């Protein structure tokens, strides 16, 4: 800031960027909650979140609508978000994406071996989705933590 | 890579947020560059040089000298 009571042009742009980022994150949370609410069926055996996702049944129009919402939320919206961030945050996002990919590439065969040995349940689609999602979030947070830690 | 960004910013009495806005990047990016946790792209390095009206090599060095 160039003066205490008058923010400089740079600070005004930074505040605008921060507001835009908050709107983006708020929209992402709302979209995630909406998809979760639509997919969470009262009968857990037939839920998207249950172990047997093949039992899931939806009205055809609802299936198309939810698919479109998922495509928008997990593909179009994040890709557009990539164009709005700077190179540092983009690098952290890419580290997150690699972490998600690695989690599935390694997690699935390990899970399958453990299943074959009788240690865990059979691998299922939602578990793999969670592996990808968890791997992405954890890798992103590890990359982000470098900003916070005095290393 | 080493840089003099923090010194140049302090000379102008700019906060990290002020510099970030002038460079059109996040405050976190400025902090990461200043602390050596992020090496800026060539494009951003030139934007920084233009903002401070200095050659790139007077702001950034590979730490070999």
JSON list of N, CA, C and O in Angstrom, two decimals, chain B residues 2-61:
[
{"chain": "B", "resi": 2, "resn": "UNK", "atom": "N", "xyz": [18.24, -17.03, -6.96]},
{"chain": "B", "resi": 2, "resn": "UNK", "atom": "CA", "xyz": [18.15, -15.94, -5.98]},
{"chain": "B", "resi": 2, "resn": "UNK", "atom": "C", "xyz": [17.53, -14.71, -6.65]},
{"chain": "B", "resi": 2, "resn": "UNK", "atom": "O", "xyz": [17.63, -14.55, -7.87]},
{"chain": "B", "resi": 3, "resn": "UNK", "atom": "N", "xyz": [16.93, -13.86, -5.82]},
{"chain": "B", "resi": 3, "resn": "UNK", "atom": "CA", "xyz": [16.38, -12.62, -6.38]},
{"chain": "B", "resi": 3, "resn": "UNK", "atom": "C", "xyz": [16.37, -11.50, -5.34]},
{"chain": "B", "resi": 3, "resn": "UNK", "atom": "O", "xyz": [16.50, -11.75, -4.15]},
{"chain": "B", "resi": 4, "resn": "UNK", "atom": "N", "xyz": [16.22, -10.28, -5.84]},
{"chain": "B", "resi": 4, "resn": "UNK", "atom": "CA", "xyz": [16.23, -9.10, -4.98]},
{"chain": "B", "resi": 4, "resn": "UNK", "atom": "C", "xyz": [14.83, -8.49, -4.85]},
{"chain": "B", "resi": 4, "resn": "UNK", "atom": "O", "xyz": [14.69, -7.31, -4.54]},
{"chain": "B", "resi": 5, "resn": "UNK", "atom": "N", "xyz": [13.83, -9.31, -5.06]},
{"chain": "B", "resi": 5, "resn": "UNK", "atom": "CA", "xyz": [12.46, -8.79, -5.11]},
{"chain": "B", "resi": 5, "resn": "UNK", "atom": "C", "xyz": [12.05, -8.13, -3.79]},
{"chain": "B", "resi": 5, "resn": "UNK", "atom": "O", "xyz": [11.45, -7.05, -3.79]},
{"chain": "B", "resi": 6, "resn": "UNK", "atom": "N", "xyz": [12.39, -8.77, -2.67]},
{"chain": "B", "resi": 6, "resn": "UNK", "atom": "CA", "xyz": [11.98, -8.24, -1.37]},
{"chain": "B", "resi": 6, "resn": "UNK", "atom": "C", "xyz": [12.60, -6.85, -1.14]},
{"chain": "B", "resi": 6, "resn": "UNK", "atom": "O", "xyz": [11.93, -5.92, -0.65]},
{"chain": "B", "resi": 7, "resn": "UNK", "atom": "N", "xyz": [13.87, -6.72, -1.50]},
{"chain": "B", "resi": 7, "resn": "UNK", "atom": "CA", "xyz": [14.58, -5.44, -1.31]},
{"chain": "B", "resi": 7, "resn": "UNK", "atom": "C", "xyz": [13.97, -4.36, -2.20]},
{"chain": "B", "resi": 7, "resn": "UNK", "atom": "O", "xyz": [13.67, -3.25, -1.73]},
{"chain": "B", "resi": 8, "resn": "UNK", "atom": "N", "xyz": [13.73, -4.70, -3.46]},
{"chain": "B", "resi": 8, "resn": "UNK", "atom": "CA", "xyz": [13.17, -3.73, -4.40]},
{"chain": "B", "resi": 8, "resn": "UNK", "atom": "C", "xyz": [11.77, -3.30, -3.97]},
{"chain": "B", "resi": 8, "resn": "UNK", "atom": "O", "xyz": [11.41, -2.13, -4.08]},
{"chain": "B", "resi": 9, "resn": "UNK", "atom": "N", "xyz": [11.01, -4.25, -3.45]},
{"chain": "B", "resi": 9, "resn": "UNK", "atom": "CA", "xyz": [9.66, -3.94, -2.97]},
{"chain": "B", "resi": 9, "resn": "UNK", "atom": "C", "xyz": [9.73, -3.02, -1.76]},
{"chain": "B", "resi": 9, "resn": "UNK", "atom": "O", "xyz": [8.99, -2.02, -1.66]},
{"chain": "B", "resi": 10, "resn": "UNK", "atom": "N", "xyz": [10.65, -3.35, -0.84]},
{"chain": "B", "resi": 10, "resn": "UNK", "atom": "CA", "xyz": [10.78, -2.55, 0.39]},
{"chain": "B", "resi": 10, "resn": "UNK", "atom": "C", "xyz": [11.21, -1.12, 0.05]},
{"chain": "B", "resi": 10, "resn": "UNK", "atom": "O", "xyz": [10.75, -0.17, 0.70]},
{"chain": "B", "resi": 11, "resn": "UNK", "atom": "N", "xyz": [12.06, -0.98, -0.95]},
{"chain": "B", "resi": 11, "resn": "UNK", "atom": "CA", "xyz": [12.52, 0.36, -1.35]},
{"chain": "B", "resi": 11, "resn": "UNK", "atom": "C", "xyz": [11.35, 1.25, -1.79]},
{"chain": "B", "resi": 11, "resn": "UNK", "atom": "O", "xyz": [11.37, 2.46, -1.60]},
{"chain": "B", "resi": 12, "resn": "UNK", "atom": "N", "xyz": [10.35, 0.62, -2.36]},
{"chain": "B", "resi": 12, "resn": "UNK", "atom": "CA", "xyz": [9.18, 1.38, -2.83]},
{"chain": "B", "resi": 12, "resn": "UNK", "atom": "C", "xyz": [8.07, 1.40, -1.78]},
{"chain": "B", "resi": 12, "resn": "UNK", "atom": "O", "xyz": [6.98, 1.92, -2.06]},
{"chain": "B", "resi": 13, "resn": "UNK", "atom": "N", "xyz": [8.33, 0.79, -0.62]},
{"chain": "B", "resi": 13, "resn": "UNK", "atom": "CA", "xyz": [7.35, 0.71, 0.48]},
{"chain": "B", "resi": 13, "resn": "UNK", "atom": "C", "xyz": [6.03, 0.09, 0.02]},
{"chain": "B", "resi": 13, "resn": "UNK", "atom": "O", "xyz": [4.96, 0.55, 0.36]},
{"chain": "B", "resi": 14, "resn": "UNK", "atom": "N", "xyz": [6.16, -0.96, -0.79]},
{"chain": "B", "resi": 14, "resn": "UNK", "atom": "CA", "xyz": [4.98, -1.69, -1.24]},
{"chain": "B", "resi": 14, "resn": "UNK", "atom": "C", "xyz": [4.81, -2.93, -0.37]},
{"chain": "B", "resi": 14, "resn": "UNK", "atom": "O", "xyz": [5.80, -3.57, 0.01]},
{"chain": "B", "resi": 15, "resn": "UNK", "atom": "N", "xyz": [3.56, -3.26, -0.08]},
{"chain": "B", "resi": 15, "resn": "UNK", "atom": "CA", "xyz": [3.28, -4.54, 0.58]},
{"chain": "B", "resi": 15, "resn": "UNK", "atom": "C", "xyz": [3.34, -5.65, -0.48]},
{"chain": "B", "resi": 15, "resn": "UNK", "atom": "O", "xyz": [3.34, -5.37, -1.69]},
{"chain": "B", "resi": 16, "resn": "UNK", "atom": "N", "xyz": [3.35, -6.90, -0.03]},
{"chain": "B", "resi": 16, "resn": "UNK", "atom": "CA", "xyz": [3.32, -8.01, -0.99]},
{"chain": "B", "resi": 16, "resn": "UNK", "atom": "C", "xyz": [2.03, -7.95, -1.82]},
{"chain": "B", "resi": 16, "resn": "UNK", "atom": "O", "xyz": [2.05, -8.24, -3.02]},
{"chain": "B", "resi": 17, "resn": "UNK", "atom": "N", "xyz": [0.93, -7.58, -1.15]},
{"chain": "B", "resi": 17, "resn": "UNK", "atom": "CA", "xyz": [-0.36, -7.51, -1.86]},
{"chain": "B", "resi": 17, "resn": "UNK", "atom": "C", "xyz": [-0.33, -6.42, -2.93]},
{"chain": "B", "resi": 17, "resn": "UNK", "atom": "O", "xyz": [-0.88, -6.60, -4.02]},
{"chain": "B", "resi": 18, "resn": "UNK", "atom": "N", "xyz": [0.31, -5.29, -2.63]},
{"chain": "B", "resi": 18, "resn": "UNK", "atom": "CA", "xyz": [0.42, -4.21, -3.61]},
{"chain": "B", "resi": 18, "resn": "UNK", "atom": "C", "xyz": [1.22, -4.67, -4.84]},
{"chain": "B", "resi": 18, "resn": "UNK", "atom": "O", "xyz": [0.80, -4.46, -5.98]},
{"chain": "B", "resi": 19, "resn": "UNK", "atom": "N", "xyz": [2.36, -5.29, -4.56]},
{"chain": "B", "resi": 19, "resn": "UNK", "atom": "CA", "xyz": [3.20, -5.77, -5.67]},
{"chain": "B", "resi": 19, "resn": "UNK", "atom": "C", "xyz": [2.46, -6.85, -6.48]},
{"chain": "B", "resi": 19, "resn": "UNK", "atom": "O", "xyz": [2.50, -6.85, -7.71]},
{"chain": "B", "resi": 20, "resn": "UNK", "atom": "N", "xyz": [1.77, -7.74, -5.75]},
{"chain": "B", "resi": 20, "resn": "UNK", "atom": "CA", "xyz": [1.03, -8.82, -6.42]},
{"chain": "B", "resi": 20, "resn": "UNK", "atom": "C", "xyz": [0.02, -8.25, -7.40]},
{"chain": "B", "resi": 20, "resn": "UNK", "atom": "O", "xyz": [-0.09, -8.70, -8.54]},
{"chain": "B", "resi": 21, "resn": "UNK", "atom": "N", "xyz": [-0.73, -7.24, -6.96]},
{"chain": "B", "resi": 21, "resn": "UNK", "atom": "CA", "xyz": [-1.73, -6.62, -7.82]},
{"chain": "B", "resi": 21, "resn": "UNK", "atom": "C", "xyz": [-1.09, -5.98, -9.04]},
{"chain": "B", "resi": 21, "resn": "UNK", "atom": "O", "xyz": [-1.61, -6.08, -10.15]},
{"chain": "B", "resi": 22, "resn": "UNK", "atom": "N", "xyz": [0.04, -5.31, -8.84]},
{"chain": "B", "resi": 22, "resn": "UNK", "atom": "CA", "xyz": [0.71, -4.66, -9.97]},
{"chain": "B", "resi": 22, "resn": "UNK", "atom": "C", "xyz": [1.25, -5.67, -10.97]},
{"chain": "B", "resi": 22, "resn": "UNK", "atom": "O", "xyz": [1.40, -5.36, -12.16]},
{"chain": "B", "resi": 23, "resn": "UNK", "atom": "N", "xyz": [1.54, -6.88, -10.49]},
{"chain": "B", "resi": 23, "resn": "UNK", "atom": "CA", "xyz": [2.06, -7.93, -11.38]},
{"chain": "B", "resi": 23, "resn": "UNK", "atom": "C", "xyz": [0.94, -8.86, -11.89]},
{"chain": "B", "resi": 23, "resn": "UNK", "atom": "O", "xyz": [1.19, -9.77, -12.68]},
{"chain": "B", "resi": 24, "resn": "UNK", "atom": "N", "xyz": [-0.27, -8.65, -11.35]},
{"chain": "B", "resi": 24, "resn": "UNK", "atom": "CA", "xyz": [-1.41, -9.49, -11.69]},
{"chain": "B", "resi": 24, "resn": "UNK", "atom": "C", "xyz": [-1.18, -10.96, -11.30]},
{"chain": "B", "resi": 24, "resn": "UNK", "atom": "O", "xyz": [-1.47, -11.87, -12.07]},
{"chain": "B", "resi": 25, "resn": "UNK", "atom": "N", "xyz": [-0.61, -11.16, -10.12]},
{"chain": "B", "resi": 25, "resn": "UNK", "atom": "CA", "xyz": [-0.48, -12.51, -9.55]},
{"chain": "B", "resi": 25, "resn": "UNK", "atom": "C", "xyz": [-1.00, -12.46, -8.11]},
{"chain": "B", "resi": 25, "resn": "UNK", "atom": "O", "xyz": [-1.34, -11.38, -7.61]},
{"chain": "B", "resi": 26, "resn": "UNK", "atom": "N", "xyz": [-1.06, -13.62, -7.45]},
{"chain": "B", "resi": 26, "resn": "UNK", "atom": "CA", "xyz": [-1.55, -13.65, -6.07]},
{"chain": "B", "resi": 26, "resn": "UNK", "atom": "C", "xyz": [-0.45, -13.20, -5.11]},
{"chain": "B", "resi": 26, "resn": "UNK", "atom": "O", "xyz": [0.74, -13.25, -5.45]},
{"chain": "B", "resi": 27, "resn": "UNK", "atom": "N", "xyz": [-0.86, -12.79, -3.90]},
{"chain": "B", "resi": 27, "resn": "UNK", "atom": "CA", "xyz": [0.12, -12.41, -2.89]},
{"chain": "B", "resi": 27, "resn": "UNK", "atom": "C", "xyz": [0.99, -13.61, -2.53]},
{"chain": "B", "resi": 27, "resn": "UNK", "atom": "O", "xyz": [2.19, -13.48, -2.27]},
{"chain": "B", "resi": 28, "resn": "UNK", "atom": "N", "xyz": [0.39, -14.81, -2.55]},
{"chain": "B", "resi": 28, "resn": "UNK", "atom": "CA", "xyz": [1.14, -16.03, -2.24]},
{"chain": "B", "resi": 28, "resn": "UNK", "atom": "C", "xyz": [2.26, -16.25, -3.26]},
{"chain": "B", "resi": 28, "resn": "UNK", "atom": "O", "xyz": [3.33, -16.74, -2.90]},
{"chain": "B", "resi": 29, "resn": "UNK", "atom": "N", "xyz": [1.99, -15.89, -4.51]},
{"chain": "B", "resi": 29, "resn": "UNK", "atom": "CA", "xyz": [3.02, -16.05, -5.55]},
{"chain": "B", "resi": 29, "resn": "UNK", "atom": "C", "xyz": [4.20, -15.13, -5.27]},
{"chain": "B", "resi": 29, "resn": "UNK", "atom": "O", "xyz": [5.36, -15.54, -5.38]},
{"chain": "B", "resi": 30, "resn": "UNK", "atom": "N", "xyz": [3.90, -13.87, -4.89]},
{"chain": "B", "resi": 30, "resn": "UNK", "atom": "CA", "xyz": [4.98, -12.92, -4.57]},
{"chain": "B", "resi": 30, "resn": "UNK", "atom": "C", "xyz": [5.79, -13.44, -3.38]},
{"chain": "B", "resi": 30, "resn": "UNK", "atom": "O", "xyz": [7.03, -13.45, -3.42]},
{"chain": "B", "resi": 31, "resn": "UNK", "atom": "N", "xyz": [5.09, -13.91, -2.37]},
{"chain": "B", "resi": 31, "resn": "UNK", "atom": "CA", "xyz": [5.79, -14.46, -1.18]},
{"chain": "B", "resi": 31, "resn": "UNK", "atom": "C", "xyz": [6.66, -15.65, -1.57]},
{"chain": "B", "resi": 31, "resn": "UNK", "atom": "O", "xyz": [7.80, -15.77, -1.12]},
{"chain": "B", "resi": 32, "resn": "UNK", "atom": "N", "xyz": [6.11, -16.53, -2.42]},
{"chain": "B", "resi": 32, "resn": "UNK", "atom": "CA", "xyz": [6.86, -17.73, -2.82]},
{"chain": "B", "resi": 32, "resn": "UNK", "atom": "C", "xyz": [8.11, -17.37, -3.62]},
{"chain": "B", "resi": 32, "resn": "UNK", "atom": "O", "xyz": [9.15, -18.00, -3.49]},
{"chain": "B", "resi": 33, "resn": "UNK", "atom": "N", "xyz": [8.00, -16.33, -4.46]},
{"chain": "B", "resi": 33, "resn": "UNK", "atom": "CA", "xyz": [9.17, -15.90, -5.24]},
{"chain": "B", "resi": 33, "resn": "UNK", "atom": "C", "xyz": [10.21, -15.28, -4.30]},
{"chain": "B", "resi": 33, "resn": "UNK", "atom": "O", "xyz": [11.40, -15.58, -4.38]},
{"chain": "B", "resi": 34, "resn": "UNK", "atom": "N", "xyz": [9.73, -14.42, -3.40]},
{"chain": "B", "resi": 34, "resn": "UNK", "atom": "CA", "xyz": [10.67, -13.75, -2.47]},
{"chain": "B", "resi": 34, "resn": "UNK", "atom": "C", "xyz": [11.43, -14.75, -1.59]},
{"chain": "B", "resi": 34, "resn": "UNK", "atom": "O", "xyz": [12.59, -14.54, -1.27]},
{"chain": "B", "resi": 35, "resn": "UNK", "atom": "N", "xyz": [10.75, -15.80, -1.20]},
{"chain": "B", "resi": 35, "resn": "UNK", "atom": "CA", "xyz": [11.39, -16.77, -0.31]},
{"chain": "B", "resi": 35, "resn": "UNK", "atom": "C", "xyz": [12.09, -17.90, -1.08]},
{"chain": "B", "resi": 35, "resn": "UNK", "atom": "O", "xyz": [12.58, -18.84, -0.46]},
{"chain": "B", "resi": 36, "resn": "UNK", "atom": "N", "xyz": [12.10, -17.78, -2.40]},
{"chain": "B", "resi": 36, "resn": "UNK", "atom": "CA", "xyz": [12.80, -18.77, -3.21]},
{"chain": "B", "resi": 36, "resn": "UNK", "atom": "C", "xyz": [12.09, -20.09, -3.35]},
{"chain": "B", "resi": 36, "resn": "UNK", "atom": "O", "xyz": [12.69, -21.09, -3.77]},
{"chain": "B", "resi": 37, "resn": "UNK", "atom": "N", "xyz": [10.78, -20.13, -3.01]},
{"chain": "B", "resi": 37, "resn": "UNK", "atom": "CA", "xyz": [10.04, -21.38, -3.13]},
{"chain": "B", "resi": 37, "resn": "UNK", "atom": "C", "xyz": [9.42, -21.55, -4.52]},
{"chain": "B", "resi": 37, "resn": "UNK", "atom": "O", "xyz": [8.93, -22.61, -4.86]},
{"chain": "B", "resi": 38, "resn": "UNK", "atom": "N", "xyz": [9.40, -20.48, -5.28]},
{"chain": "B", "resi": 38, "resn": "UNK", "atom": "CA", "xyz": [8.86, -20.56, -6.64]},
{"chain": "B", "resi": 38, "resn": "UNK", "atom": "C", "xyz": [9.74, -19.74, -7.57]},
{"chain": "B", "resi": 38, "resn": "UNK", "atom": "O", "xyz": [9.99, -18.56, -7.30]},
{"chain": "B", "resi": 39, "resn": "UNK", "atom": "N", "xyz": [10.21, -20.37, -8.63]},
{"chain": "B", "resi": 39, "resn": "UNK", "atom": "CA", "xyz": [10.95, -19.65, -9.66]},
{"chain": "B", "resi": 39, "resn": "UNK", "atom": "C", "xyz": [9.94, -19.15, -10.69]},
{"chain": "B", "resi": 39, "resn": "UNK", "atom": "O", "xyz": [9.21, -19.96, -11.28]},
{"chain": "B", "resi": 40, "resn": "UNK", "atom": "N", "xyz": [9.88, -17.84, -10.91]},
{"chain": "B", "resi": 40, "resn": "UNK", "atom": "CA", "xyz": [8.87, -17.34, -11.85]},
{"chain": "B", "resi": 40, "resn": "UNK", "atom": "C", "xyz": [9.16, -17.77, -13.28]},
{"chain": "B", "resi": 40, "resn": "UNK", "atom": "O", "xyz": [10.32, -18.04, -13.63]},
{"chain": "B", "resi": 41, "resn": "UNK", "atom": "N", "xyz": [8.10, -17.82, -14.07]},
{"chain": "B", "resi": 41, "resn": "UNK", "atom": "CA", "xyz": [8.28, -18.11, -15.50]},
{"chain": "B", "resi": 41, "resn": "UNK", "atom": "C", "xyz": [9.04, -16.95, -16.14]},
{"chain": "B", "resi": 41, "resn": "UNK", "atom": "O", "xyz": [9.15, -15.87, -15.54]},
{"chain": "B", "resi": 42, "resn": "UNK", "atom": "N", "xyz": [9.52, -17.17, -17.35]},
{"chain": "B", "resi": 42, "resn": "UNK", "atom": "CA", "xyz": [10.24, -16.11, -18.05]},
{"chain": "B", "resi": 42, "resn": "UNK", "atom": "C", "xyz": [9.34, -14.88, -18.25]},
{"chain": "B", "resi": 42, "resn": "UNK", "atom": "O", "xyz": [9.78, -13.74, -18.08]},
{"chain": "B", "resi": 43, "resn": "UNK", "atom": "N", "xyz": [8.08, -15.15, -18.58]},
{"chain": "B", "resi": 43, "resn": "UNK", "atom": "CA", "xyz": [7.14, -14.05, -18.80]},
{"chain": "B", "resi": 43, "resn": "UNK", "atom": "C", "xyz": [6.96, -13.20, -17.55]},
{"chain": "B", "resi": 43, "resn": "UNK", "atom": "O", "xyz": [6.98, -11.96, -17.60]},
{"chain": "B", "resi": 44, "resn": "UNK", "atom": "N", "xyz": [6.79, -13.87, -16.40]},
{"chain": "B", "resi": 44, "resn": "UNK", "atom": "CA", "xyz": [6.60, -13.13, -15.15]},
{"chain": "B", "resi": 44, "resn": "UNK", "atom": "C", "xyz": [7.89, -12.41, -14.75]},
{"chain": "B", "resi": 44, "resn": "UNK", "atom": "O", "xyz": [7.86, -11.28, -14.26]},
{"chain": "B", "resi": 45, "resn": "UNK", "atom": "N", "xyz": [9.03, -13.04, -14.98]},
{"chain": "B", "resi": 45, "resn": "UNK", "atom": "CA", "xyz": [10.32, -12.41, -14.66]},
{"chain": "B", "resi": 45, "resn": "UNK", "atom": "C", "xyz": [10.47, -11.11, -15.46]},
{"chain": "B", "resi": 45, "resn": "UNK", "atom": "O", "xyz": [10.91, -10.09, -14.92]},
{"chain": "B", "resi": 46, "resn": "UNK", "atom": "N", "xyz": [10.06, -11.14, -16.73]},
{"chain": "B", "resi": 46, "resn": "UNK", "atom": "CA", "xyz": [10.14, -9.92, -17.54]},
{"chain": "B", "resi": 46, "resn": "UNK", "atom": "C", "xyz": [9.14, -8.86, -17.07]},
{"chain": "B", "resi": 46, "resn": "UNK", "atom": "O", "xyz": [9.44, -7.67, -17.10]},
{"chain": "B", "resi": 47, "resn": "UNK", "atom": "N", "xyz": [7.97, -9.30, -16.62]},
{"chain": "B", "resi": 47, "resn": "UNK", "atom": "CA", "xyz": [6.97, -8.33, -16.09]},
{"chain": "B", "resi": 47, "resn": "UNK", "atom": "C", "xyz": [7.54, -7.65, -14.85]},
{"chain": "B", "resi": 47, "resn": "UNK", "atom": "O", "xyz": [7.39, -6.44, -14.67]},
{"chain": "B", "resi": 48, "resn": "UNK", "atom": "N", "xyz": [8.21, -8.45, -14.00]},
{"chain": "B", "resi": 48, "resn": "UNK", "atom": "CA", "xyz": [8.82, -7.89, -12.78]},
{"chain": "B", "resi": 48, "resn": "UNK", "atom": "C", "xyz": [9.91, -6.88, -13.17]},
{"chain": "B", "resi": 48, "resn": "UNK", "atom": "O", "xyz": [9.97, -5.77, -12.63]},
{"chain": "B", "resi": 49, "resn": "UNK", "atom": "N", "xyz": [10.74, -7.27, -14.14]},
{"chain": "B", "resi": 49, "resn": "UNK", "atom": "CA", "xyz": [11.82, -6.38, -14.57]},
{"chain": "B", "resi": 49, "resn": "UNK", "atom": "C", "xyz": [11.26, -5.07, -15.13]},
{"chain": "B", "resi": 49, "resn": "UNK", "atom": "O", "xyz": [11.78, -3.99, -14.84]},
{"chain": "B", "resi": 50, "resn": "UNK", "atom": "N", "xyz": [10.19, -5.18, -15.91]},
{"chain": "B", "resi": 50, "resn": "UNK", "atom": "CA", "xyz": [9.58, -3.99, -16.51]},
{"chain": "B", "resi": 50, "resn": "UNK", "atom": "C", "xyz": [9.01, -3.09, -15.42]},
{"chain": "B", "resi": 50, "resn": "UNK", "atom": "O", "xyz": [9.16, -1.87, -15.46]},
{"chain": "B", "resi": 51, "resn": "UNK", "atom": "N", "xyz": [8.37, -3.72, -14.42]},
{"chain": "B", "resi": 51, "resn": "UNK", "atom": "CA", "xyz": [7.77, -2.92, -13.34]},
{"chain": "B", "resi": 51, "resn": "UNK", "atom": "C", "xyz": [8.84, -2.13, -12.58]},
{"chain": "B", "resi": 51, "resn": "UNK", "atom": "O", "xyz": [8.62, -0.97, -12.21]},
{"chain": "B", "resi": 52, "resn": "UNK", "atom": "N", "xyz": [9.98, -2.76, -12.33]},
{"chain": "B", "resi": 52, "resn": "UNK", "atom": "CA", "xyz": [11.05, -2.08, -11.57]},
{"chain": "B", "resi": 52, "resn": "UNK", "atom": "C", "xyz": [12.02, -1.35, -12.51]},
{"chain": "B", "resi": 52, "resn": "UNK", "atom": "O", "xyz": [13.00, -0.77, -12.03]},
{"chain": "B", "resi": 53, "resn": "UNK", "atom": "N", "xyz": [11.73, -1.40, -13.80]},
{"chain": "B", "resi": 53, "resn": "UNK", "atom": "CA", "xyz": [12.55, -0.71, -14.79]},
{"chain": "B", "resi": 53, "resn": "UNK", "atom": "C", "xyz": [14.03, -1.10, -14.67]},
{"chain": "B", "resi": 53, "resn": "UNK", "atom": "O", "xyz": [14.92, -0.24, -14.60]},
{"chain": "B", "resi": 54, "resn": "UNK", "atom": "N", "xyz": [14.25, -2.39, -14.61]},
{"chain": "B", "resi": 54, "resn": "UNK", "atom": "CA", "xyz": [15.61, -2.93, -14.49]},
{"chain": "B", "resi": 54, "resn": "UNK", "atom": "C", "xyz": [15.76, -4.14, -15.40]},
{"chain": "B", "resi": 54, "resn": "UNK", "atom": "O", "xyz": [14.77, -4.79, -15.72]},
{"chain": "B", "resi": 55, "resn": "UNK", "atom": "N", "xyz": [16.98, -4.47, -15.80]},
{"chain": "B", "resi": 55, "resn": "UNK", "atom": "CA", "xyz": [17.17, -5.72, -16.55]},
{"chain": "B", "resi": 55, "resn": "UNK", "atom": "C", "xyz": [16.89, -6.94, -15.66]},
{"chain": "B", "resi": 55, "resn": "UNK", "atom": "O", "xyz": [17.12, -6.87, -14.43]},
{"chain": "B", "resi": 56, "resn": "UNK", "atom": "N", "xyz": [16.42, -8.00, -16.25]},
{"chain": "B", "resi": 56, "resn": "UNK", "atom": "CA", "xyz": [16.08, -9.21, -15.49]},
{"chain": "B", "resi": 56, "resn": "UNK", "atom": "C", "xyz": [17.26, -9.69, -14.65]},
{"chain": "B", "resi": 56, "resn": "UNK", "atom": "O", "xyz": [17.09, -10.07, -13.48]},
{"chain": "B", "resi": 57, "resn": "UNK", "atom": "N", "xyz": [18.46, -9.65, -15.24]},
{"chain": "B", "resi": 57, "resn": "UNK", "atom": "CA", "xyz": [19.62, -10.20, -14.54]},
{"chain": "B", "resi": 57, "resn": "UNK", "atom": "C", "xyz": [20.05, -9.37, -13.33]},
{"chain": "B", "resi": 57, "resn": "UNK", "atom": "O", "xyz": [20.84, -9.82, -12.51]},
{"chain": "B", "resi": 58, "resn": "UNK", "atom": "N", "xyz": [19.50, -8.14, -13.21]},
{"chain": "B", "resi": 58, "resn": "UNK", "atom": "CA", "xyz": [19.80, -7.35, -12.01]},
{"chain": "B", "resi": 58, "resn": "UNK", "atom": "C", "xyz": [18.86, -7.70, -10.87]},
{"chain": "B", "resi": 58, "resn": "UNK", "atom": "O", "xyz": [19.06, -7.32, -9.73]},
{"chain": "B", "resi": 59, "resn": "UNK", "atom": "N", "xyz": [17.80, -8.41, -11.19]},
{"chain": "B", "resi": 59, "resn": "UNK", "atom": "CA", "xyz": [16.83, -8.83, -10.16]},
{"chain": "B", "resi": 59, "resn": "UNK", "atom": "C", "xyz": [17.02, -10.30, -9.81]},
{"chain": "B", "resi": 59, "resn": "UNK", "atom": "O", "xyz": [16.99, -10.69, -8.65]},
{"chain": "B", "resi": 60, "resn": "UNK", "atom": "N", "xyz": [17.26, -11.12, -10.83]},
{"chain": "B", "resi": 60, "resn": "UNK", "atom": "CA", "xyz": [17.41, -12.56, -10.63]},
{"chain": "B", "resi": 60, "resn": "UNK", "atom": "C", "xyz": [18.83, -13.01, -10.95]},
{"chain": "B", "resi": 60, "resn": "UNK", "atom": "O", "xyz": [19.45, -12.51, -11.89]},
{"chain": "B", "resi": 61, "resn": "UNK", "atom": "N", "xyz": [19.31, -13.95, -10.15]},
{"chain": "B", "resi": 61, "resn": "UNK", "atom": "CA", "xyz": [20.60, -14.57, -10.47]},
{"chain": "B", "resi": 61, "resn": "UNK", "atom": "C", "xyz": [20.52, -16.05, -10.13]},
{"chain": "B", "resi": 61, "resn": "UNK", "atom": "O", "xyz": [19.66, -16.46, -9.33]}
]
